[in-house]
């Protein structure tokens, strides 16, 4: 059974960099079979795809591309998200998820709330 | 980006009755090379991450009850819950992956009447 778990600071100051890690169990992040994605959801709002990584190849949402970096650590079976120059608009629950065949996201991590505030 | 619009924003249905949610995309999500619609449906219960119910517009994910069904093609899609159960109270989202970035509808909240 594949499981994902997000971790990282719950509070980030404006203009700083948000950093999160997703630890994967039950599957290998180095496998070429899947893509590994980050998705966010502002409180009470809808879902926004941030980007994915597959074997070192990345693809980002153009709306965030200038501020986003997704990387992978195969030794720890983790992938990570960095979002720079954050503002209050980046406050959201951040989810990591496995992207299956570029058609669906399954499963998802439980999500972690990141608040941007001074 | 492809814009996904769901209707209604919310609906209240009696237990055992049918619930129908619509999703319209701003352009077709039907891939002509394989004749598949790149459209998925998710259920998100309060305090939980989304869970995929349907993909390829009408293929039920393993373990999903058969009261959930998806239909439609091109730009117009429907998620139907044939007999609403108490545990189906949730927000439902459609999502396209015909093109990047994948985008989601705004969500439809389903409640018990």
Tab-separated table of C-alpha atoms in Angstrom:
chain	number	residue	atom	x	y	z
A	1	UNK	CA	0.000	0.000	0.000
A	2	UNK	CA	1.442	3.322	-1.083
A	3	UNK	CA	1.478	6.054	1.542
A	4	UNK	CA	2.696	9.638	1.447
A	5	UNK	CA	3.378	11.978	4.358
A	6	UNK	CA	4.168	15.685	4.217
A	7	UNK	CA	6.459	17.391	6.713
A	8	UNK	CA	7.838	20.875	7.235
A	9	UNK	CA	7.304	24.172	9.060
A	10	UNK	CA	3.721	25.262	9.611
A	11	UNK	CA	4.597	28.959	9.701
A	12	UNK	CA	6.680	30.902	7.196
A	13	UNK	CA	7.394	34.633	7.145
A	14	UNK	CA	6.481	36.764	4.123
A	15	UNK	CA	9.243	36.954	1.489
A	16	UNK	CA	10.895	33.791	2.809
A	17	UNK	CA	11.011	30.312	1.247
A	18	UNK	CA	8.493	27.607	2.060
A	19	UNK	CA	10.100	24.150	2.229
A	20	UNK	CA	8.206	20.868	2.501
A	21	UNK	CA	9.167	17.219	2.181
A	22	UNK	CA	7.040	14.242	1.199
A	23	UNK	CA	8.120	10.826	2.424
A	24	UNK	CA	6.879	7.934	0.309
A	25	UNK	CA	6.413	4.355	1.448
A	26	UNK	CA	5.287	1.400	-0.611
A	27	UNK	CA	6.667	2.777	-3.873
A	28	UNK	CA	9.942	4.162	-5.175
A	29	UNK	CA	10.239	7.805	-6.147
A	30	UNK	CA	12.974	6.775	-8.581
A	31	UNK	CA	10.577	4.565	-10.532
A	32	UNK	CA	9.699	5.856	-13.958
A	33	UNK	CA	6.180	4.520	-13.603
A	34	UNK	CA	4.770	7.491	-11.739
A	35	UNK	CA	4.994	11.216	-11.339
A	36	UNK	CA	5.195	12.791	-7.886
A	37	UNK	CA	3.152	15.945	-7.445
A	38	UNK	CA	2.483	18.808	-5.095
A	39	UNK	CA	-1.017	20.300	-4.884
A	40	UNK	CA	-2.301	23.029	-2.586
A	41	UNK	CA	-5.646	24.154	-1.229
A	42	UNK	CA	-6.133	27.572	0.409
A	43	UNK	CA	-8.440	27.378	3.442
A	44	UNK	CA	-12.022	26.916	2.310
A	45	UNK	CA	-11.068	27.045	-1.367
A	46	UNK	CA	-10.321	24.782	-4.304
A	47	UNK	CA	-7.324	22.786	-5.479
A	48	UNK	CA	-4.303	24.090	-7.381
A	49	UNK	CA	-1.639	21.864	-8.933
A	50	UNK	CA	1.876	23.135	-8.232
A	51	UNK	CA	4.024	20.713	-10.202
A	52	UNK	CA	5.536	17.258	-10.477
A	53	UNK	CA	8.833	15.444	-10.721
A	54	UNK	CA	9.629	12.167	-12.428
A	55	UNK	CA	13.159	10.792	-12.452
A	56	UNK	CA	14.560	14.300	-12.161
A	57	UNK	CA	12.358	15.789	-14.866
A	58	UNK	CA	10.072	18.517	-13.554
A	59	UNK	CA	6.956	20.280	-14.782
A	60	UNK	CA	5.543	23.305	-12.983
A	61	UNK	CA	2.339	25.298	-13.073
A	62	UNK	CA	3.174	28.388	-15.149
A	63	UNK	CA	1.443	30.552	-12.543
A	64	UNK	CA	4.060	29.522	-9.957
A	65	UNK	CA	6.972	28.467	-12.144
A	66	UNK	CA	9.255	31.390	-11.301
A	67	UNK	CA	9.076	30.563	-7.581
A	68	UNK	CA	8.873	26.750	-7.461
A	69	UNK	CA	11.500	24.031	-7.242
A	70	UNK	CA	10.664	20.342	-6.835
A	71	UNK	CA	13.479	17.890	-6.196
A	72	UNK	CA	13.895	14.257	-5.241
A	73	UNK	CA	16.113	12.422	-2.743
A	74	UNK	CA	16.160	8.789	-3.835
A	75	UNK	CA	18.292	7.714	-0.865
A	76	UNK	CA	15.480	8.720	1.494
A	77	UNK	CA	12.629	7.996	-0.936
A	78	UNK	CA	11.436	11.569	-0.582
A	79	UNK	CA	10.586	14.474	-2.824
A	80	UNK	CA	10.528	18.109	-1.804
A	81	UNK	CA	8.938	21.447	-2.590
A	82	UNK	CA	10.480	24.878	-2.307
A	83	UNK	CA	8.369	27.975	-2.924
A	84	UNK	CA	10.226	31.269	-2.717
A	85	UNK	CA	9.123	34.825	-1.941
A	86	UNK	CA	5.927	33.718	-0.228
A	87	UNK	CA	3.036	36.020	0.585
A	88	UNK	CA	-0.200	35.563	2.512
A	89	UNK	CA	-1.749	34.264	-0.728
A	90	UNK	CA	0.450	31.162	-0.386
A	91	UNK	CA	-1.242	30.174	2.869
A	92	UNK	CA	-2.758	26.769	2.156
A	93	UNK	CA	-2.869	23.097	2.955
A	94	UNK	CA	-0.109	21.552	0.881
A	95	UNK	CA	-0.579	17.991	-0.331
A	96	UNK	CA	1.824	15.604	-1.975
A	97	UNK	CA	0.307	12.998	-4.245
A	98	UNK	CA	1.232	10.291	-6.726
A	99	UNK	CA	0.284	11.173	-10.259
A	100	UNK	CA	-0.840	8.033	-12.064
A	101	UNK	CA	-0.456	8.106	-15.836
A	102	UNK	CA	-1.034	11.869	-15.944
A	103	UNK	CA	-4.757	11.190	-15.439
A	104	UNK	CA	-5.376	11.032	-11.703
A	105	UNK	CA	-3.798	11.714	-8.330
A	106	UNK	CA	-3.808	8.682	-6.067
A	107	UNK	CA	-3.055	8.438	-3.217
A	108	UNK	CA	-2.636	11.776	-1.460
A	109	UNK	CA	-0.834	12.613	1.753
A	110	UNK	CA	-2.865	13.910	4.673
A	111	UNK	CA	-1.753	17.455	3.911
A	112	UNK	CA	0.034	20.064	5.977
A	113	UNK	CA	-1.172	23.588	6.652
A	114	UNK	CA	1.387	26.270	5.941
A	115	UNK	CA	0.564	29.777	7.133
A	116	UNK	CA	2.452	32.780	5.801
A	117	UNK	CA	2.553	35.445	8.467
A	118	UNK	CA	5.028	37.653	10.244
B	1	UNK	CA	-5.339	26.717	-18.857
B	2	UNK	CA	-8.485	24.631	-19.225
B	3	UNK	CA	-11.214	26.012	-16.956
B	4	UNK	CA	-13.489	23.518	-15.218
B	5	UNK	CA	-16.899	24.715	-14.072
B	6	UNK	CA	-19.079	22.573	-11.830
B	7	UNK	CA	-22.786	22.902	-11.158
B	8	UNK	CA	-24.419	23.274	-8.804
B	9	UNK	CA	-22.113	24.714	-6.136
B	10	UNK	CA	-24.061	22.780	-3.523
B	11	UNK	CA	-26.994	20.415	-3.312
B	12	UNK	CA	-29.001	18.736	-0.598
B	13	UNK	CA	-30.379	15.281	-1.307
B	14	UNK	CA	-32.458	12.921	0.823
B	15	UNK	CA	-30.912	9.653	1.930
B	16	UNK	CA	-31.394	7.010	-0.732
B	17	UNK	CA	-32.079	9.549	-3.462
B	18	UNK	CA	-29.958	10.368	-6.519
B	19	UNK	CA	-27.363	13.132	-6.549
B	20	UNK	CA	-26.097	14.525	-9.850
B	21	UNK	CA	-23.109	16.824	-10.286
B	22	UNK	CA	-22.148	18.395	-13.591
B	23	UNK	CA	-18.745	19.491	-14.841
B	24	UNK	CA	-18.029	21.471	-17.984
B	25	UNK	CA	-14.571	22.093	-19.424
B	26	UNK	CA	-13.604	25.155	-21.466
B	27	UNK	CA	-12.265	22.881	-24.200
B	28	UNK	CA	-12.552	19.213	-25.037
B	29	UNK	CA	-10.589	16.815	-22.842
B	30	UNK	CA	-11.109	13.898	-25.242
B	31	UNK	CA	-7.810	12.629	-26.597
B	32	UNK	CA	-8.499	11.502	-30.173
B	33	UNK	CA	-5.465	9.193	-30.350
B	34	UNK	CA	-6.843	6.825	-27.696
B	35	UNK	CA	-10.480	7.991	-27.497
B	36	UNK	CA	-10.161	8.619	-23.761
B	37	UNK	CA	-11.462	11.559	-21.775
B	38	UNK	CA	-8.812	12.886	-19.408
B	39	UNK	CA	-11.317	13.620	-16.666
B	40	UNK	CA	-11.332	12.426	-13.051
B	41	UNK	CA	-13.669	12.887	-10.085
B	42	UNK	CA	-12.660	13.208	-6.430
B	43	UNK	CA	-14.431	13.137	-3.093
B	44	UNK	CA	-13.111	15.251	-0.222
B	45	UNK	CA	-14.574	14.747	3.224
B	46	UNK	CA	-14.061	17.348	5.933
B	47	UNK	CA	-10.476	17.419	7.194
B	48	UNK	CA	-9.309	14.777	4.713
B	49	UNK	CA	-7.407	14.820	1.445
B	50	UNK	CA	-9.274	14.243	-1.806
B	51	UNK	CA	-9.856	10.651	-2.852
B	52	UNK	CA	-10.194	9.609	-6.481
B	53	UNK	CA	-13.528	8.038	-7.386
B	54	UNK	CA	-13.578	7.955	-11.189
B	55	UNK	CA	-11.004	8.397	-13.957
B	56	UNK	CA	-11.154	8.269	-17.759
B	57	UNK	CA	-14.547	9.955	-17.077
B	58	UNK	CA	-16.301	6.670	-16.318
B	59	UNK	CA	-13.820	4.130	-14.876
B	60	UNK	CA	-14.442	3.512	-11.208
B	61	UNK	CA	-11.342	3.366	-9.016
B	62	UNK	CA	-10.786	0.056	-7.237
B	63	UNK	CA	-12.786	-0.164	-4.021
B	64	UNK	CA	-15.247	2.606	-4.887
B	65	UNK	CA	-18.897	1.589	-4.378
B	66	UNK	CA	-20.890	1.083	-7.560
B	67	UNK	CA	-23.413	3.737	-6.534
B	68	UNK	CA	-20.821	6.200	-7.890
B	69	UNK	CA	-20.767	6.500	-11.669
B	70	UNK	CA	-19.341	8.905	-14.192
B	71	UNK	CA	-20.488	9.756	-17.685
B	72	UNK	CA	-19.969	12.261	-20.470
B	73	UNK	CA	-17.464	13.059	-23.172
B	74	UNK	CA	-15.712	16.021	-24.741
B	75	UNK	CA	-16.634	19.000	-22.590
B	76	UNK	CA	-19.622	17.840	-20.529
B	77	UNK	CA	-19.436	15.335	-17.700
B	78	UNK	CA	-21.595	14.059	-14.864
B	79	UNK	CA	-20.952	12.338	-11.562
B	80	UNK	CA	-23.972	10.444	-10.252
B	81	UNK	CA	-24.484	9.002	-6.796
B	82	UNK	CA	-27.395	6.643	-7.378
B	83	UNK	CA	-28.511	6.280	-3.768
B	84	UNK	CA	-27.035	8.815	-1.381
B	85	UNK	CA	-25.641	7.460	1.870
B	86	UNK	CA	-24.744	9.443	4.983
B	87	UNK	CA	-21.057	8.778	4.391
B	88	UNK	CA	-21.241	10.478	0.983
B	89	UNK	CA	-21.481	13.940	2.545
B	90	UNK	CA	-18.448	15.676	1.060
B	91	UNK	CA	-17.202	18.138	-1.523
B	92	UNK	CA	-16.765	16.660	-4.989
B	93	UNK	CA	-14.276	17.920	-7.571
B	94	UNK	CA	-13.750	17.213	-11.249
B	95	UNK	CA	-10.251	17.475	-12.691
B	96	UNK	CA	-8.857	17.502	-16.211
B	97	UNK	CA	-5.438	16.268	-17.279
B	98	UNK	CA	-5.819	16.739	-21.027
B	99	UNK	CA	-3.226	19.470	-20.797
B	100	UNK	CA	-0.800	20.849	-18.254
B	101	UNK	CA	-1.437	22.339	-15.807
B	102	UNK	CA	-4.098	19.896	-14.643
B	103	UNK	CA	-6.994	21.933	-13.300
B	104	UNK	CA	-9.879	21.302	-10.943
B	105	UNK	CA	-13.454	22.484	-10.766
B	106	UNK	CA	-14.465	24.751	-7.897
B	107	UNK	CA	-16.163	21.899	-6.047
B	108	UNK	CA	-19.731	20.856	-5.297
B	109	UNK	CA	-20.826	20.391	-1.698
B	110	UNK	CA	-23.239	17.504	-1.160
B	111	UNK	CA	-25.357	17.468	1.991
B	112	UNK	CA	-28.239	15.464	3.377
B	113	UNK	CA	-31.704	17.028	3.073
